[in-house]
mmCIF file of C-alpha atoms in Angstrom:
data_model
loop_
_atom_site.group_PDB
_atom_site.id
_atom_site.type_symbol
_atom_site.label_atom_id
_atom_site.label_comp_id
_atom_site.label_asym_id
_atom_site.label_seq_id
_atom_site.Cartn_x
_atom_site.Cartn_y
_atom_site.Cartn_z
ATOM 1 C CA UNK A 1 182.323 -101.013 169.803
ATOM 2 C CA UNK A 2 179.837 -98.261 169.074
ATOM 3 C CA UNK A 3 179.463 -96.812 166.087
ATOM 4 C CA UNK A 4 178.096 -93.328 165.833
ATOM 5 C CA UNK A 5 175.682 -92.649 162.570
ATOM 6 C CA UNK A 6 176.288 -89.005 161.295
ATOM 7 C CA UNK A 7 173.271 -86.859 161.958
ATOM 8 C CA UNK A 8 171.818 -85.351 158.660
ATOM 9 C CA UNK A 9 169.513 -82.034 158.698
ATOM 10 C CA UNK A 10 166.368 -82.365 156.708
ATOM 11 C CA UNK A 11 166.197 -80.469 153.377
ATOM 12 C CA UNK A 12 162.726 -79.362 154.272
ATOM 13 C CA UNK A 13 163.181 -77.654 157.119
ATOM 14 C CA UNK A 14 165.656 -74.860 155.275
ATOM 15 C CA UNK A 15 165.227 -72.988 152.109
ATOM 16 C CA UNK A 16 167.005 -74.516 149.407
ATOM 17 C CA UNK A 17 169.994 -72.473 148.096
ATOM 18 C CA UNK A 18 168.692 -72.050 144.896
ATOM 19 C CA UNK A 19 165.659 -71.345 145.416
ATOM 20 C CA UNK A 20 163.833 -67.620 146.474
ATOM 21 C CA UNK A 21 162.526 -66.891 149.500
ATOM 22 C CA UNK A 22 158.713 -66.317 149.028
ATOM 23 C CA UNK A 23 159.025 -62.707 150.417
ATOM 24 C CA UNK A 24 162.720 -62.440 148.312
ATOM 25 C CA UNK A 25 162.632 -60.831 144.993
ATOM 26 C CA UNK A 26 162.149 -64.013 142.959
ATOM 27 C CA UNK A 27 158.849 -64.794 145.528
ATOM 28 C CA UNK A 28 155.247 -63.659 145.723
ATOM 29 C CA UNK A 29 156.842 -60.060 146.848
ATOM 30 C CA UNK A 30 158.140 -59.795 143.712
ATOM 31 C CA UNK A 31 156.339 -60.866 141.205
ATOM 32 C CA UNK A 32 153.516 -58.504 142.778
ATOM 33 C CA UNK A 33 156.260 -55.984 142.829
ATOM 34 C CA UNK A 34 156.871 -56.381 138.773
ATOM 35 C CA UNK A 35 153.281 -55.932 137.764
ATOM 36 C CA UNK A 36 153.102 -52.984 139.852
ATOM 37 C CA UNK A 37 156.032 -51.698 138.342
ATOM 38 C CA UNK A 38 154.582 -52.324 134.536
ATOM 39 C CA UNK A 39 151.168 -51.346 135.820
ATOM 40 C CA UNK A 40 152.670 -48.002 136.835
ATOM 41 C CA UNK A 41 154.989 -47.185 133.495
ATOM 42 C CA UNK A 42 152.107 -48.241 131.356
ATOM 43 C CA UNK A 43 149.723 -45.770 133.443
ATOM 44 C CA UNK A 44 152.613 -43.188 132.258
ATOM 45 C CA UNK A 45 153.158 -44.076 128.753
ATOM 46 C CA UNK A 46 149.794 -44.814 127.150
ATOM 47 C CA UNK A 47 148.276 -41.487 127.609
ATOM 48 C CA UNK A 48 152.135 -39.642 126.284
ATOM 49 C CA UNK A 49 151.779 -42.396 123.547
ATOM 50 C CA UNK A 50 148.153 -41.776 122.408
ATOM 51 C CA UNK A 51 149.051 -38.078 122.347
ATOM 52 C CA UNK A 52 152.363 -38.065 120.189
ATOM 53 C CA UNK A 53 150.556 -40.824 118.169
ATOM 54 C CA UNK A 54 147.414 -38.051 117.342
ATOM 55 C CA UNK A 55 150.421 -35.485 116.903
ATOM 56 C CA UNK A 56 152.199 -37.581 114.280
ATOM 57 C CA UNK A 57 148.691 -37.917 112.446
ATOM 58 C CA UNK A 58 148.103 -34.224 112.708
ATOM 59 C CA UNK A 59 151.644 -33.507 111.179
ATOM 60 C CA UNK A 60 150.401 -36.004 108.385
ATOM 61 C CA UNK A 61 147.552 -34.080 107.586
ATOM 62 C CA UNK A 62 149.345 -30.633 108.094
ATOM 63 C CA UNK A 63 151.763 -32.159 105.441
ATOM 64 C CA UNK A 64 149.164 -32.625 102.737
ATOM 65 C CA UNK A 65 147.432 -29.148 103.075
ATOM 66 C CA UNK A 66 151.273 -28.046 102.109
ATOM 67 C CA UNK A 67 152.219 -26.872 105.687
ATOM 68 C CA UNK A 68 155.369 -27.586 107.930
ATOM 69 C CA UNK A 69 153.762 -29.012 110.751
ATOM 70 C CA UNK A 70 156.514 -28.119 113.389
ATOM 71 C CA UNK A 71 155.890 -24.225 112.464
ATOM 72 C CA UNK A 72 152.072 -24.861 112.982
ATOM 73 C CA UNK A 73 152.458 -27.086 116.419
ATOM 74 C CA UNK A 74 155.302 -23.885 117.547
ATOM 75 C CA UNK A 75 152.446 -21.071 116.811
ATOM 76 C CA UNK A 76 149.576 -23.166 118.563
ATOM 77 C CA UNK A 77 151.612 -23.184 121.712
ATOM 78 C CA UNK A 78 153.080 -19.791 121.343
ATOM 79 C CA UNK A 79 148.922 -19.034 121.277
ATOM 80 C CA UNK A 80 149.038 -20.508 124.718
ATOM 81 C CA UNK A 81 152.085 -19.366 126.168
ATOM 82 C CA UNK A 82 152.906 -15.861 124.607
ATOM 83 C CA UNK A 83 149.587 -14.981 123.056
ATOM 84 C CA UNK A 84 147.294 -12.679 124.167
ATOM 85 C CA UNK A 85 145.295 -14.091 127.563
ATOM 86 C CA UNK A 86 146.360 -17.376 126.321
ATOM 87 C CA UNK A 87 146.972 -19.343 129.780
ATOM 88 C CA UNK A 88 143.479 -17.498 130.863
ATOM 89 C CA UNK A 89 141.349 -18.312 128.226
ATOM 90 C CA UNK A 90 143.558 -22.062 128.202
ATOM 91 C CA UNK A 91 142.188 -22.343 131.525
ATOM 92 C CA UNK A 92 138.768 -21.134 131.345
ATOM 93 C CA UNK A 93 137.933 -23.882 128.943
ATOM 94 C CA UNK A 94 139.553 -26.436 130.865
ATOM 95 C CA UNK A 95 137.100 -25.693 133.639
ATOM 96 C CA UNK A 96 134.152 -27.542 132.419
ATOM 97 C CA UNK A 97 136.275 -30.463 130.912
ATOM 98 C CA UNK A 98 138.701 -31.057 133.868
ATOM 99 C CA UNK A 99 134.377 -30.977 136.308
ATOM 100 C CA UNK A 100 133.249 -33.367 133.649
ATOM 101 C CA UNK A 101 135.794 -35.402 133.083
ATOM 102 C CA UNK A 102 136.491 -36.036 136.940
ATOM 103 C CA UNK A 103 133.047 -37.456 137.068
ATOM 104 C CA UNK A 104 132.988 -39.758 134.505
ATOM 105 C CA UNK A 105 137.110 -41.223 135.671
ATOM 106 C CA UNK A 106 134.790 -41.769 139.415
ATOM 107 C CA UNK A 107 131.989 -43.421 137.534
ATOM 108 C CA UNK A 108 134.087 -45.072 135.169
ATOM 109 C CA UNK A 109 136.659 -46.973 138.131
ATOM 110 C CA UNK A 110 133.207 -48.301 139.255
ATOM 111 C CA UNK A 111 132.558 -49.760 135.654
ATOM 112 C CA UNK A 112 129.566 -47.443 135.486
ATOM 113 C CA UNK A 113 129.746 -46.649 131.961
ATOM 114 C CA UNK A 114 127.308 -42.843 131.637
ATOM 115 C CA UNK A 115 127.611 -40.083 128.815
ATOM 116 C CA UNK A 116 125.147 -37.936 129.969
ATOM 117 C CA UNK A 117 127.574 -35.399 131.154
ATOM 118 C CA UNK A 118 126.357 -32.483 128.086
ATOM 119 C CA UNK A 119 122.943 -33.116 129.966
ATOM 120 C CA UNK A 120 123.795 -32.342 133.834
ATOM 121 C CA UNK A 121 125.600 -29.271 132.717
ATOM 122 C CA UNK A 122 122.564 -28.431 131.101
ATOM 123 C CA UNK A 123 120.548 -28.734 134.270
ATOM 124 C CA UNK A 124 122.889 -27.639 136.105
ATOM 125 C CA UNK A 125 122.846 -24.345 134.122
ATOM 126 C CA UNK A 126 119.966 -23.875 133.902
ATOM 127 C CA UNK A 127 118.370 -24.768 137.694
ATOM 128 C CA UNK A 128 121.561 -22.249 138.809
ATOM 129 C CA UNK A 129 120.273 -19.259 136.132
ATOM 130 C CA UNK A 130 116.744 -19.418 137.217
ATOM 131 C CA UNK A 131 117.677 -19.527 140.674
ATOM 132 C CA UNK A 132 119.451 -17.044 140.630
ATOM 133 C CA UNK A 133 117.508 -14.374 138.281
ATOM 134 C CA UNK A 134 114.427 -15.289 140.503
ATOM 135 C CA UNK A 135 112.256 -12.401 141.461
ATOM 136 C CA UNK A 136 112.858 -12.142 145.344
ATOM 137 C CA UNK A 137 116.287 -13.656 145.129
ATOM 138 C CA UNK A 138 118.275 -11.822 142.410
ATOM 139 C CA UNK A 139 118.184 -9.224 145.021
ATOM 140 C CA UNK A 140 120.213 -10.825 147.395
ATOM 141 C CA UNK A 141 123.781 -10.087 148.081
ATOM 142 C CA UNK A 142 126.231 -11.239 145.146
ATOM 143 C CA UNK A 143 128.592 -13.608 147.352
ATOM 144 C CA UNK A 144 124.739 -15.600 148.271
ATOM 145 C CA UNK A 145 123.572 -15.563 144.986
ATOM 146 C CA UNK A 146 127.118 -16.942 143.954
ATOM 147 C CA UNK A 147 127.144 -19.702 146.670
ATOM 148 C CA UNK A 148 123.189 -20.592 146.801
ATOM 149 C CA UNK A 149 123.583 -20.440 142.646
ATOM 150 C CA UNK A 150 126.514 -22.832 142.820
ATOM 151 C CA UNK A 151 124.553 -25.552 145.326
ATOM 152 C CA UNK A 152 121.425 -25.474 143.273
ATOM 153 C CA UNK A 153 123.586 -26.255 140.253
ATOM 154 C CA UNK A 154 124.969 -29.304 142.103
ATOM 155 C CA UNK A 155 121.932 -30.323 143.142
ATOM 156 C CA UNK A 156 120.151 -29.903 139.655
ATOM 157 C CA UNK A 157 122.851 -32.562 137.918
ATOM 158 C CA UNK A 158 122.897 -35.065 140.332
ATOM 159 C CA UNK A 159 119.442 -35.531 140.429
ATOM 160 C CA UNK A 160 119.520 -35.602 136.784
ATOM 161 C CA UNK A 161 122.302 -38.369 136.646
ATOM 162 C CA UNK A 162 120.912 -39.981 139.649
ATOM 163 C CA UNK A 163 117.524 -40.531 137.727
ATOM 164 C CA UNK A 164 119.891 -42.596 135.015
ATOM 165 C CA UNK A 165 121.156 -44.344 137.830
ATOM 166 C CA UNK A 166 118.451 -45.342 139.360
ATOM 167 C CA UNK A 167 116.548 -46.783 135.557
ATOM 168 C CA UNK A 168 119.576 -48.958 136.180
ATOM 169 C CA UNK A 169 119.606 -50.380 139.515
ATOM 170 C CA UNK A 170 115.547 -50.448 139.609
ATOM 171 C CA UNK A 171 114.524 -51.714 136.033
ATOM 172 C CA UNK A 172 118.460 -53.160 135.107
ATOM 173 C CA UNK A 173 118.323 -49.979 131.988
ATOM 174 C CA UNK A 174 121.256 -49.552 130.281
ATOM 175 C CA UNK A 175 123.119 -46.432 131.940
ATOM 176 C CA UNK A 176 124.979 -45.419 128.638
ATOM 177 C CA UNK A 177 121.384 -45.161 126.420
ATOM 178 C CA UNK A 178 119.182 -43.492 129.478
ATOM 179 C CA UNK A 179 122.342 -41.011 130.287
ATOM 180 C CA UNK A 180 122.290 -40.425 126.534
ATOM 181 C CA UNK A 181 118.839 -39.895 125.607
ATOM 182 C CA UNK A 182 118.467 -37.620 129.394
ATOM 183 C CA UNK A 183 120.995 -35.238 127.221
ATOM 184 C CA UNK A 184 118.325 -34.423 124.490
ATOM 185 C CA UNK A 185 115.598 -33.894 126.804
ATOM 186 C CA UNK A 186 118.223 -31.391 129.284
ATOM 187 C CA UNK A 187 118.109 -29.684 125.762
ATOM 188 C CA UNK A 188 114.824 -29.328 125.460
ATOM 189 C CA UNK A 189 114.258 -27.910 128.516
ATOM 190 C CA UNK A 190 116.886 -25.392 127.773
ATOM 191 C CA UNK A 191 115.160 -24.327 124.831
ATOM 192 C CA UNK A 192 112.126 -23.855 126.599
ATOM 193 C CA UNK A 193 113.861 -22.364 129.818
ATOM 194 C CA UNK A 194 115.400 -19.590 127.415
ATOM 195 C CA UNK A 195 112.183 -19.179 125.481
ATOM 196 C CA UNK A 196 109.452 -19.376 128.295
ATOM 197 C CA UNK A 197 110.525 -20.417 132.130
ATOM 198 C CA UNK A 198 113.646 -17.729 132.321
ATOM 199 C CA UNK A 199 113.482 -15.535 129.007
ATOM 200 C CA UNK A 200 114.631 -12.036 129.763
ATOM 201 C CA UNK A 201 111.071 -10.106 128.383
ATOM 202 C CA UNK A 202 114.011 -8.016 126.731
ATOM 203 C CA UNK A 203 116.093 -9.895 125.128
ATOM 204 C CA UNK A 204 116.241 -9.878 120.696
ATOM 205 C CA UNK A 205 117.037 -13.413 121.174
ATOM 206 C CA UNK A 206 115.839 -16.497 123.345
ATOM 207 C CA UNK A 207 118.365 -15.884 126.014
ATOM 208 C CA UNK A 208 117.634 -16.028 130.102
ATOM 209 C CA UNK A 209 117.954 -12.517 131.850
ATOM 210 C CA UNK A 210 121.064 -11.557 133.050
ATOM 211 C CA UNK A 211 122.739 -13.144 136.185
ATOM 212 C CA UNK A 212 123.663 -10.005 137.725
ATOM 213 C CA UNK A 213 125.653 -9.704 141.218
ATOM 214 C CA UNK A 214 125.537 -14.069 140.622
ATOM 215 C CA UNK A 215 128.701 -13.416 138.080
ATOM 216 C CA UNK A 216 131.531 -15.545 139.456
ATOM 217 C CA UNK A 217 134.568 -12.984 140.162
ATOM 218 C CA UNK A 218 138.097 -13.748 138.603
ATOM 219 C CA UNK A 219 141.054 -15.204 140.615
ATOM 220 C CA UNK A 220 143.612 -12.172 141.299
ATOM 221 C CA UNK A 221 146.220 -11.249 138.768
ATOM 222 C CA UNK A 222 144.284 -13.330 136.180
ATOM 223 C CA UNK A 223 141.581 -13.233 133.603
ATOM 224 C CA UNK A 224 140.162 -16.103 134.368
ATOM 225 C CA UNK A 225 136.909 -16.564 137.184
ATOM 226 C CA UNK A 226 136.804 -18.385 139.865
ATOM 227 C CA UNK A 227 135.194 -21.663 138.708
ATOM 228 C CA UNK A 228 139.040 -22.580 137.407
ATOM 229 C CA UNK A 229 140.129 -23.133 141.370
ATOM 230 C CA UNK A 230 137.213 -24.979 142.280
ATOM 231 C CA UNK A 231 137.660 -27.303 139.536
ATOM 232 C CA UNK A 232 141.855 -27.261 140.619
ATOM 233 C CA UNK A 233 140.899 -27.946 143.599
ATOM 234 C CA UNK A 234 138.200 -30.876 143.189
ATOM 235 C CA UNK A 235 141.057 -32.961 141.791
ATOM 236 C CA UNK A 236 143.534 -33.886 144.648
ATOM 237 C CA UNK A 237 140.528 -33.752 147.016
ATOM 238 C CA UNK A 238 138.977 -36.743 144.200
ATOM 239 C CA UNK A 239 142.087 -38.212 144.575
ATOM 240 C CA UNK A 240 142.641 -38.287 148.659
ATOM 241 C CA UNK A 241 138.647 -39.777 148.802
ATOM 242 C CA UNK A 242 139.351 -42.708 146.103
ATOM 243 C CA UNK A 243 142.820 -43.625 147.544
ATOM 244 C CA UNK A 244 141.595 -43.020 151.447
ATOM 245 C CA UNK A 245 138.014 -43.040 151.912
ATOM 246 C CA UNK A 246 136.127 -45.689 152.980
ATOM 247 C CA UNK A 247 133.589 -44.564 149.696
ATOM 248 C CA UNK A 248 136.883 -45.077 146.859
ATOM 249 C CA UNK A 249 137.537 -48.542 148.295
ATOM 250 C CA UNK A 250 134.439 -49.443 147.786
ATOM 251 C CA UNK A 251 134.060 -47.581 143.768
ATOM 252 C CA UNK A 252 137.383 -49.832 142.910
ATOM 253 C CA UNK A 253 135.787 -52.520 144.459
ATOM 254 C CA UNK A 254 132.415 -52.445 142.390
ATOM 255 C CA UNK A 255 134.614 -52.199 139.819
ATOM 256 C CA UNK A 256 136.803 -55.403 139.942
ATOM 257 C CA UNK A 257 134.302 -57.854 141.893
ATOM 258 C CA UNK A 258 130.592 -56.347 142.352
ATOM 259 C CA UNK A 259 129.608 -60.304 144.179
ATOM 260 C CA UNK A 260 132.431 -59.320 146.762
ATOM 261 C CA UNK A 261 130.576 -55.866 147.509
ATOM 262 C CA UNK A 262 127.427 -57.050 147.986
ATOM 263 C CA UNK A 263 128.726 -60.078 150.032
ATOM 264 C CA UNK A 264 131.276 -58.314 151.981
ATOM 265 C CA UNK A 265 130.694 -54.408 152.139
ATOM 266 C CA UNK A 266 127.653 -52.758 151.017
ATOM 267 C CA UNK A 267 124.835 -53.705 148.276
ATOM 268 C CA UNK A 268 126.472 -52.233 144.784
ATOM 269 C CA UNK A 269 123.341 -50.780 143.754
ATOM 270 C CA UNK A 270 124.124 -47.896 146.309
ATOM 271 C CA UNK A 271 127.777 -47.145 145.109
ATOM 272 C CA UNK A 272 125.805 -47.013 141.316
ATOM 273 C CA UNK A 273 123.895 -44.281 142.550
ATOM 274 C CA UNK A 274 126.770 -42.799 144.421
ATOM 275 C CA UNK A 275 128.982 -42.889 141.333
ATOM 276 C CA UNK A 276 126.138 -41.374 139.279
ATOM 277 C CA UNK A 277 125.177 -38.391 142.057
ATOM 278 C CA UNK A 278 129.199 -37.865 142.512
ATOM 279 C CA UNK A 279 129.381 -37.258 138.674
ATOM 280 C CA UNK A 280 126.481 -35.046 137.876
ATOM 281 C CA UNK A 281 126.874 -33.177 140.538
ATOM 282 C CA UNK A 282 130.508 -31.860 139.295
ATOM 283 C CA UNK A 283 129.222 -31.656 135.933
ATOM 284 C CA UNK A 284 126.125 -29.529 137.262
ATOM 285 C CA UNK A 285 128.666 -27.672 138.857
ATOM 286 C CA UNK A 286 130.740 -26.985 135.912
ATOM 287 C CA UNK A 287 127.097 -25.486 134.129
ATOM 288 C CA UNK A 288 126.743 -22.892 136.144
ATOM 289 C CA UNK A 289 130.313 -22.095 136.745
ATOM 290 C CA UNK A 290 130.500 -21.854 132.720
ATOM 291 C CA UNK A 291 127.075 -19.379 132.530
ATOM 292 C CA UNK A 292 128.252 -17.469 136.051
ATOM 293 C CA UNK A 293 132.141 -17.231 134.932
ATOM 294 C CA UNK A 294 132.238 -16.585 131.211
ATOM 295 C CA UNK A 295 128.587 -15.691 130.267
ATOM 296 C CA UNK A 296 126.519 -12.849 131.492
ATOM 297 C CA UNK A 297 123.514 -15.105 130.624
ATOM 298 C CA UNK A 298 122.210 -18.460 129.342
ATOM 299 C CA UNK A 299 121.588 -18.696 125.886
ATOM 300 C CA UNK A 300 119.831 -21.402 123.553
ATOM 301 C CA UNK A 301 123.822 -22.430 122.630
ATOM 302 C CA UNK A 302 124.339 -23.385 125.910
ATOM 303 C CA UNK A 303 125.480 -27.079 124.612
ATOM 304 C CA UNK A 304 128.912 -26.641 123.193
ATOM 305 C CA UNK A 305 130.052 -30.386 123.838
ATOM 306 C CA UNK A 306 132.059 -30.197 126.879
ATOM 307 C CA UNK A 307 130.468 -33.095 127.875
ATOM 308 C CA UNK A 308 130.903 -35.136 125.196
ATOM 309 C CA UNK A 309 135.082 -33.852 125.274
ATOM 310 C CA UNK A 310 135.311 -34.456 129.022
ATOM 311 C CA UNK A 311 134.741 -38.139 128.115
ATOM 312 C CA UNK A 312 138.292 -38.080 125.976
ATOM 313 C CA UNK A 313 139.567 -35.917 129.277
ATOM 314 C CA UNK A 314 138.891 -38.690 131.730
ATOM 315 C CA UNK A 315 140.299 -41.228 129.233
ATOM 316 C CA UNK A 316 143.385 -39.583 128.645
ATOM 317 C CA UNK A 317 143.833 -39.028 132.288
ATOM 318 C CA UNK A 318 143.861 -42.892 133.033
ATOM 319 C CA UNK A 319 140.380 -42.052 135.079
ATOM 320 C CA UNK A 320 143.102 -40.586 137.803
ATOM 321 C CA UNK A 321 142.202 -37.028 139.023
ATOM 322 C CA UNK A 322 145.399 -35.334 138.423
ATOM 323 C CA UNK A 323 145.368 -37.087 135.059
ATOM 324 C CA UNK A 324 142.117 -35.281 134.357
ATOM 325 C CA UNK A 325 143.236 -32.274 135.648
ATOM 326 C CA UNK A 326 146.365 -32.180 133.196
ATOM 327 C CA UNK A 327 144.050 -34.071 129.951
ATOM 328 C CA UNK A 328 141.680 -31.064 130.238
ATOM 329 C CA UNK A 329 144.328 -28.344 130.329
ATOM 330 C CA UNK A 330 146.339 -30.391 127.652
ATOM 331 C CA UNK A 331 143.022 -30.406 125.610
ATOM 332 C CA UNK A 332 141.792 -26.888 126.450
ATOM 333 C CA UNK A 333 145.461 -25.978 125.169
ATOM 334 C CA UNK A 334 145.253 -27.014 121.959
ATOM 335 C CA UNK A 335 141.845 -25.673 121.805
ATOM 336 C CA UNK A 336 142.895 -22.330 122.448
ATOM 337 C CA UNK A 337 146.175 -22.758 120.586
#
C-alpha cells in the first residue's frame, strides 16, 4: 500500500504574512516615502519658525521700551498694506534682495559658500552707469540703452564673481575670504568711478552723470520700475533649471558627492565657476536695475547692504527660488513697514 507524503510549499518562495512587501508601506518605498515627508514639513516649518521666533524677540524688546508690541507689528503692516505706496516701495526693495539672494540659494545647493554679493552689485552698477552715460552711446534710443545697460551689468558681476571662483578652483582660495575682500575693492572702484572715471563735471557731490533715456520705466498701474518683474520672473525660471536642467542636477550633485561629479558627469571645478558666474551675474543685474529703477544716478552710497541682507533672503528661503522670492518681499516688508 502506497502512502502519499503531503506536499508542503516553501516559506521562501512567498512573502511572509507578517512581514511588508519591500515596495509596501513598511518597505524601502516607505521609509523613503517618510523622510520625504519630514524633509518636506521641515522645509515648511523652519523658515515660519525662525520668523515667529525673531517676532517673539522683537515683542520682547518692544515690551521693555514700554510699547504693546501687537499695536507696533499692526502699524508696520498697515505701512505695507494701507500706507502710502507701501506695496511699491515693499517691492522696490525686494528687487535687489530677492537678485541677490537667488544667487547665493544656486551657489549655496552647490556648497559654494561666496558673500561677495555687495561687490557684483557694485560692478554691476557701475560697468551699467558708465556704459550707459558714455559719450557716443547715451545718445542712443532709451529701450537700447535700457537693454545694452542691463547686459553689461550682467556681464560686469559675473566676471567679478567668476574671478573668486576661479582663486578657488586654480590656487584651492577660500571662496568666502576672496568674495569678501573683492567687496572692498568693488568699493573702491566706486569711489573712484564717482570721483574720476564717470563724475558728472557738474555735480556738488561725487556722483556719476545722470542715466538719462537708460531710466528703467515702471510696470503699469504701479510705482514701482521694471527691475521688480525681472527679478519675479528669474525665480520660477531658477526653479524649472535646478529641478529640470541637465545644469541643476549637476549643482545638487556637487553639492552632496563632488567624487561622483567628477567620476560620473562633468569635472566640479566647472559647475564652481558656473555657480559663481550664475550668481554675480543676477546680483550685477540687480546693480543696475537699483541705479536705472530708483536712482537717476550713481552715487558714492551706492553700498547700502543688499548684499550682505540677500544672504539672510536665501537662507530664509530654504535656498529654493520661490522661497527667496517670498524671504525678500517678507524682509523688504518689514523694512518698509
Amino acid at each position: 500500500m502506497t502512502t502519499t507524503t503531503p506536499t508542503t510549499t516553501s516559506s521562501a518562495s512567498e512573502p511572509s504574512s507578517s512581514g511588508s512587501s519591500p515596495d509596501g508601506p513598511g518597505g524601502l518605498a516607505g521609509l523613503l516615502g517618510g523622510i520625504a515627508d519630514r524633509a518636506a514639513v521641515l522645509g515648511v516649518a523652519v523658515p515660519v519658525l525662525s520668523v515667529l521666533g525673531a517676532l517673539l524677540v522683537g515683542a520682547v524688546l518692544i515690551i521693555a521700551e514700554g510699547e504693546n508690541p501687537l499695536a507696533v507689528y499692526t502699524e508696520a503692516v498697515q505701512g505695507v498694506l494701507t500706507g502710502s505706496r507701501g506695496l511699491s516701495n515693499t517691492a522696490t526693495v525686494a528687487t535687489p534682495l530677492i537678485l541677490i539672494g537667488l544667487g547665493y540659494a544656486v551657489a549655496y545647493r552647490a556648497k559654494v559658500f561666496t558673500i561677495g554679493g555687495e561687490g557684483q552689485y557694485l560692478i554691476g552698477a557701475v560697468a551699467g552707469t558708465a556704459w550707459v552715460t558714455a559719450a557716443g552711446v547715451r545718445d542712443l534710443p532709451g529701450p537700447v540703452l535700457v537693454v545694452t545697460g542691463l547686459v553689461v551689468a550682467v556681464v560686469a558681476g559675473a566676471l567679478w564673481s567668476a574671478l573668486a571662483g576661479w582663486l578657488g578652483v586654480r590656487f584651492g582660495a577660500n571662496i568666502v575670504i576672496s568674495s569678501l575682500m573683492l567687496v572692498y575693492i568693488a568699493d573702491s572702484v566706486l569711489q573712484w568711478a564717482v570721483r574720476e572715471g564717470i563724475r558728472d563735471p557738474d555735480a556738488f557731490i561725487p556722483s556719476s552723470r545722470p542715466i538719462g533715456d537708460a531710466a528703467l520705466g515702471e510696470l503699469p498701474g504701479t510705482h514701482t520700475h521694471l527691475g521688480f518683474a525681472l527679478a519675479v520672473l528669474a525665480c520660477p525660471l531658477a526653479a524649472w533649471l535646478l529641478a529640470r536642467h541637465r545644469s541643476g542636477y549637476r549643482i545638487s550633485a556637487l553639492g552632496h558627492n563632488a567624487a561622483a561629479l567628477d567620476a560620473n558627469e562633468v569635472r566640479s571645478s566647472r559647475i564652481v565657476l558656473l555657480v559663481m558666474v550664475v550668481a554675480g551675474a543676477l546680483a550685477g543685474l540687480a546693480g543696475f536695475t537699483e541705479t536705472a529703477g530708483v536712482n537717476t544716478s550713481l552715487g558714492a552710497e551706492a553700498s547700502v547692504g543688499y548684499g550682505w541682507e540677500a544672504v539672510i533672503v536665501a537662507l530664509l528661503g530654504r535656498l529654493h527660488p520661490i522661497g527667496v522670492l517670498a524671504a525678500g518681499l517678507g524682509l523688504a516688508g518689514m523694512t518698509i513697514g
